[in-house]
Short mmCIF file of N, CA and C in Angstrom, two decimals:
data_model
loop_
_atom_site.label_atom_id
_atom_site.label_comp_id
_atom_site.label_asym_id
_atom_site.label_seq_id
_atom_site.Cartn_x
_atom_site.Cartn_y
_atom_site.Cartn_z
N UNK A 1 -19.27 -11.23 -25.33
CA UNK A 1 -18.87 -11.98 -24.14
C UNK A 1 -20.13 -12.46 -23.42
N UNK A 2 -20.24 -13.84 -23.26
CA UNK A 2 -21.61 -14.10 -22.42
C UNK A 2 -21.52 -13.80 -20.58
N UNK A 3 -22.08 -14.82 -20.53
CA UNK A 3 -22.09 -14.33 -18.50
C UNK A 3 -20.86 -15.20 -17.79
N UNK A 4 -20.83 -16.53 -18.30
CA UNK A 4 -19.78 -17.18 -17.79
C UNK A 4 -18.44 -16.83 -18.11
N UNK A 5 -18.30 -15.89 -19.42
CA UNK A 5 -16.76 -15.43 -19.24
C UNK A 5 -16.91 -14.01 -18.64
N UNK A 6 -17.99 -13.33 -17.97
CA UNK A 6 -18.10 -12.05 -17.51
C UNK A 6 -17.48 -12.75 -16.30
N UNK A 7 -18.38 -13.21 -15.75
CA UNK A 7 -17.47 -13.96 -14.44
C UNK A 7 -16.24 -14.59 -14.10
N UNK A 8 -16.14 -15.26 -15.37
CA UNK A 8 -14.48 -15.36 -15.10
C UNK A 8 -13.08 -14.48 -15.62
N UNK A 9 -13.80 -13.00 -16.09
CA UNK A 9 -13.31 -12.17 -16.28
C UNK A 9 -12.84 -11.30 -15.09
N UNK A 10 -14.21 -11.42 -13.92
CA UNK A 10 -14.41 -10.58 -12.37
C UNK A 10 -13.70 -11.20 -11.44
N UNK A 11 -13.30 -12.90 -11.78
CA UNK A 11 -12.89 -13.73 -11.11
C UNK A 11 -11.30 -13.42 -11.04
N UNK A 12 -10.39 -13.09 -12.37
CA UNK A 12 -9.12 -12.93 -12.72
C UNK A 12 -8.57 -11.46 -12.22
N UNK A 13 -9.85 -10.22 -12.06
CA UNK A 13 -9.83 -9.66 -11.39
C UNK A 13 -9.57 -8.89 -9.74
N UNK A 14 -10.57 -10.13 -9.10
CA UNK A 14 -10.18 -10.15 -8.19
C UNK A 14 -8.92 -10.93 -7.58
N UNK A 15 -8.69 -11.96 -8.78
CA UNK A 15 -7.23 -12.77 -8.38
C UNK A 15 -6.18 -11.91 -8.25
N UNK A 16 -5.87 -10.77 -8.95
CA UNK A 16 -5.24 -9.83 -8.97
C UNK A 16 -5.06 -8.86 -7.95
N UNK A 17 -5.76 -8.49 -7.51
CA UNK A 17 -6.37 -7.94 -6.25
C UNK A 17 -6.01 -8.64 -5.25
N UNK A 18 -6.18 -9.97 -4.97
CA UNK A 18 -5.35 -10.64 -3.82
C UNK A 18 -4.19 -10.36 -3.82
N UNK A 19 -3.51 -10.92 -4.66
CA UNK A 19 -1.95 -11.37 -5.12
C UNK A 19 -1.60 -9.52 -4.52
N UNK A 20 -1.90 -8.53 -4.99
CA UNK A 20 -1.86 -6.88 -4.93
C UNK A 20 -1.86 -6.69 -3.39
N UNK A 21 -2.53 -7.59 -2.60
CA UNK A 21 -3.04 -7.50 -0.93
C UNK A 21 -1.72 -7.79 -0.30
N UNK A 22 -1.92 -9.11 -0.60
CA UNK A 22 -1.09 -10.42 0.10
C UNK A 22 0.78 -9.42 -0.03
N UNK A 23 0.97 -8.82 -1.28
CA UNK A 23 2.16 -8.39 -1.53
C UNK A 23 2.34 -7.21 -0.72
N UNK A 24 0.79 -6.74 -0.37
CA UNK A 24 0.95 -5.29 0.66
C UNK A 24 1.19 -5.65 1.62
N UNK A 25 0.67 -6.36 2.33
CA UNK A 25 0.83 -7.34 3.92
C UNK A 25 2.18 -8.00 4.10
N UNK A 26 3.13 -8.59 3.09
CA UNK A 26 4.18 -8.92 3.13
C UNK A 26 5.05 -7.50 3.32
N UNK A 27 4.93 -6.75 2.50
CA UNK A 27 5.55 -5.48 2.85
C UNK A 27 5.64 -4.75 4.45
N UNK A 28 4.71 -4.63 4.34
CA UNK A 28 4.45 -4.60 5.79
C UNK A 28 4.94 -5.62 6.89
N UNK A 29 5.04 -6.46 6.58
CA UNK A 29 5.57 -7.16 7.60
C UNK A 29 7.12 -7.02 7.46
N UNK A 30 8.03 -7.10 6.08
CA UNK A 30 9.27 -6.39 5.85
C UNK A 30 9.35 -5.38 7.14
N UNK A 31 8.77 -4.38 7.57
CA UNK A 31 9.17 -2.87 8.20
C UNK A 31 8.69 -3.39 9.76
N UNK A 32 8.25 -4.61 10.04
CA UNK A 32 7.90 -4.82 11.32
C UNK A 32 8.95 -5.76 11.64
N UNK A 33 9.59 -6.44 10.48
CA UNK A 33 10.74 -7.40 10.84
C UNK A 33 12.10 -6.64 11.26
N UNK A 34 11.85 -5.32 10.50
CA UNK A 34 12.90 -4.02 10.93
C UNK A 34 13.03 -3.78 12.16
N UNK A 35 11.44 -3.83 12.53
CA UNK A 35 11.62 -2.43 13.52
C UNK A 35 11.90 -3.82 14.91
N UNK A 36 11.08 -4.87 14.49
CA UNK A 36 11.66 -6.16 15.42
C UNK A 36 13.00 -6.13 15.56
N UNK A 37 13.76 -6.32 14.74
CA UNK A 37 15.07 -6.57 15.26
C UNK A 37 16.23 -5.11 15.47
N UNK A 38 15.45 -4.03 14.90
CA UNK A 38 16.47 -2.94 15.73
C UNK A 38 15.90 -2.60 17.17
N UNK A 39 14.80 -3.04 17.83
CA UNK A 39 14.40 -3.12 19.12
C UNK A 39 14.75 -4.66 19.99
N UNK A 40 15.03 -5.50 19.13
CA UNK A 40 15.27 -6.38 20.03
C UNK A 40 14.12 -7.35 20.48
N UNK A 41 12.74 -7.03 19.92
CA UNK A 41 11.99 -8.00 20.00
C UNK A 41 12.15 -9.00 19.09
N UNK A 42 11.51 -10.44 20.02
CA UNK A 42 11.38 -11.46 19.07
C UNK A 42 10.45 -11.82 18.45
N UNK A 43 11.12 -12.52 17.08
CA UNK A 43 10.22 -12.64 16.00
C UNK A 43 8.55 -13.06 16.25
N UNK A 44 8.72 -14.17 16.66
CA UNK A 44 7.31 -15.02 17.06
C UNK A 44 6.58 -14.07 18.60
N UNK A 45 5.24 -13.89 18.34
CA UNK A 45 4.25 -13.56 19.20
C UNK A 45 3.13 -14.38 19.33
N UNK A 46 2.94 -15.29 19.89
CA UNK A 46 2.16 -16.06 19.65
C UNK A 46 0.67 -15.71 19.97
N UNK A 47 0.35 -14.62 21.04
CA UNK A 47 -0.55 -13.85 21.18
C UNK A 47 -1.06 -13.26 20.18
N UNK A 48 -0.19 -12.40 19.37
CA UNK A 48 -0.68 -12.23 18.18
C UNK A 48 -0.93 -13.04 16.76
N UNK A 49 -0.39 -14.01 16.87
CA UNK A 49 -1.09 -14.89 15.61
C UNK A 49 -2.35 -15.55 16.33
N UNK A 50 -2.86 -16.31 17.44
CA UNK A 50 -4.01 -16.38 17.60
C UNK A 50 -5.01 -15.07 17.48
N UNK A 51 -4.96 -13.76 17.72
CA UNK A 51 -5.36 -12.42 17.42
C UNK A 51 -5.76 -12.63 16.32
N UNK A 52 -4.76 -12.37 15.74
CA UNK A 52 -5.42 -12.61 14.12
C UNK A 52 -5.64 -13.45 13.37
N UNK A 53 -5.47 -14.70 13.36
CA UNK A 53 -6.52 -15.76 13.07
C UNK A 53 -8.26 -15.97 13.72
N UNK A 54 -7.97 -15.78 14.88
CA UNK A 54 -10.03 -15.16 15.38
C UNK A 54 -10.14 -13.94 14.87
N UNK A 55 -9.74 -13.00 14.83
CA UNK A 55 -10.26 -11.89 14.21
C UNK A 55 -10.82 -12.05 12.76
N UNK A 56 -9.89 -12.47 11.82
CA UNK A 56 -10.17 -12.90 10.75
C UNK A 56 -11.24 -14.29 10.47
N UNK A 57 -11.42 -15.11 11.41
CA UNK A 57 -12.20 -16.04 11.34
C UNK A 57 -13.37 -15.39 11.28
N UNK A 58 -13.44 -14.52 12.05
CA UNK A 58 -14.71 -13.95 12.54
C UNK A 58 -15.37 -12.92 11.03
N UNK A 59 -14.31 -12.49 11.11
CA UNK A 59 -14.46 -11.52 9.78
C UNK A 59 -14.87 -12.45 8.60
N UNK A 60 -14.56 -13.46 8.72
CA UNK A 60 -14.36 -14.48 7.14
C UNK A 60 -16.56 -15.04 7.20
N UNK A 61 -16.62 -15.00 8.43
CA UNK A 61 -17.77 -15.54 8.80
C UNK A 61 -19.28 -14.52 8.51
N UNK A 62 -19.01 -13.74 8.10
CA UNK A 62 -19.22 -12.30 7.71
C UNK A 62 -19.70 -12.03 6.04
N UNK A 63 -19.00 -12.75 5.48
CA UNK A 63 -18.71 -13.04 4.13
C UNK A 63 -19.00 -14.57 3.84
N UNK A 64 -19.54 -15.18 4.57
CA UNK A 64 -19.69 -16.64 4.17
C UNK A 64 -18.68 -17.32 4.31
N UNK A 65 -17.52 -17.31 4.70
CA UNK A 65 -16.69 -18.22 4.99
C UNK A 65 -16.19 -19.59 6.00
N UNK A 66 -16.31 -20.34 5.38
CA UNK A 66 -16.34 -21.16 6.77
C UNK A 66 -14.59 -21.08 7.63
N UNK A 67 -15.03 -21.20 8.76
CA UNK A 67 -13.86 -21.10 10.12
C UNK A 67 -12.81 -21.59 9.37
N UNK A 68 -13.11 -22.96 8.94
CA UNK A 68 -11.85 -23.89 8.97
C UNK A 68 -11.20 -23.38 7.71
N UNK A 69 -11.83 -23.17 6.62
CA UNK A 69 -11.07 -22.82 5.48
C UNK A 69 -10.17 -21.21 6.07
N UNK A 70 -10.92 -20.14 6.17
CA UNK A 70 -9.69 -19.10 6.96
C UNK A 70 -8.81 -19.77 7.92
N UNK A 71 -9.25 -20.35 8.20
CA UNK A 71 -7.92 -20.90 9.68
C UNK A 71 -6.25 -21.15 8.38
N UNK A 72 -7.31 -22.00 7.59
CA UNK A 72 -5.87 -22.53 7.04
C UNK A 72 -5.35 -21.82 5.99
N UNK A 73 -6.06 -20.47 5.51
CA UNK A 73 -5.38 -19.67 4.98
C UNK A 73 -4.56 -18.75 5.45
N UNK A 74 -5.19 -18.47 6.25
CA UNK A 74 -3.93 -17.64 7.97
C UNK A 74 -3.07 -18.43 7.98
N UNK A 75 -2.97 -19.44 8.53
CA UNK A 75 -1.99 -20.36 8.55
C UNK A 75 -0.75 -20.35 7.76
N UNK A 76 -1.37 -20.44 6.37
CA UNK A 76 -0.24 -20.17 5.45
C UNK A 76 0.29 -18.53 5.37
N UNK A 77 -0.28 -17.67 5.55
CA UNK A 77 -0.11 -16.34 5.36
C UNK A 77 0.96 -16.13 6.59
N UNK A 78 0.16 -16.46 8.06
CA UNK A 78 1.50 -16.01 8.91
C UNK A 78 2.81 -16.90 8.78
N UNK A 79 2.52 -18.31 8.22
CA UNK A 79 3.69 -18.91 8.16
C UNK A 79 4.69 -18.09 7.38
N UNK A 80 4.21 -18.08 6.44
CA UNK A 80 4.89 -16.57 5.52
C UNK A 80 5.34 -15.47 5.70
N UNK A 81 4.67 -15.22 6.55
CA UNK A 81 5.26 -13.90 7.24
C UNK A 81 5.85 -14.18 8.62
N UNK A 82 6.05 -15.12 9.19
CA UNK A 82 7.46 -15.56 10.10
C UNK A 82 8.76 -15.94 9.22
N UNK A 83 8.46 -16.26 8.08
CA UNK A 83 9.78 -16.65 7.35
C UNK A 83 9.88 -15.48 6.53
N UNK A 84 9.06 -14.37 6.38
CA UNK A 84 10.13 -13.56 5.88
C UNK A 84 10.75 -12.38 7.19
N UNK A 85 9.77 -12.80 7.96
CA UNK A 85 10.62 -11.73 9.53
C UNK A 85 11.61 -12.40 9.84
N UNK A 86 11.83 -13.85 10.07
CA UNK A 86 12.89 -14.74 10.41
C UNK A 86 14.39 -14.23 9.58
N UNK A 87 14.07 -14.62 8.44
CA UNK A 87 14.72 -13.67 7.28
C UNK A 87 15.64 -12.88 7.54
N UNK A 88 14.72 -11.63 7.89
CA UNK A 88 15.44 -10.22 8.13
C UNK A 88 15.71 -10.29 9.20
N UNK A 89 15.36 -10.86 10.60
CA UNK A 89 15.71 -10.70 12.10
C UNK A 89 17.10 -11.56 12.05
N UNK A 90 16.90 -12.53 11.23
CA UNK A 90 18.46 -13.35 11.55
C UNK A 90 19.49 -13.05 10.30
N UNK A 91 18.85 -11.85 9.61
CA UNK A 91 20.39 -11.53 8.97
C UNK A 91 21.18 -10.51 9.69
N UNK A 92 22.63 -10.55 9.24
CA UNK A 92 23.75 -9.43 10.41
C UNK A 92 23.75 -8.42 10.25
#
């Protein structure tokens, strides 16, 4: 194996490892969409999605990331995770 398929060996690796994250964080948000709607809070916090989009910006910046590219991966991630809290908060 030379270097360029070592790397895209580390690369498929860590793809895996996301996909493994992203599925933990969805989970998690499953048991917060729970505990949301047997308390009666509502879905959307908007305090907390700006929270964690700067937090994570900040963090991303850390690692070389530029702002704008995390922004719009948050983006998609909490969108995701309002539609699967939406989901569970508006079933009976």
């Amino acid at each position: 194996m030379n270097q360029l398929d070592n790397c895209r060996q580390r690369i498929n690796i860590l793809d895996i490892q996301i996909i493994e994250i992203l599925g933990a964080r969805f989970k998690v948000c499953r048991r917060i969409a729970h505990f949301k709607k047997e308390q009666g809070i509502p879905m959307m916090q908007p305090g907390r999605v700006e929270e964690v989009k700067q937090r994570c910006m900040e963090l991303g910046l850390q690692y070389g990331l530029q702002k704008e590219f995390v922004a719009e991966l948050y983006s998609l991630i909490i969108k995701e995770s309002c539609r699967i809290e939406d989901e569970i908060i508006e079933k009976s």
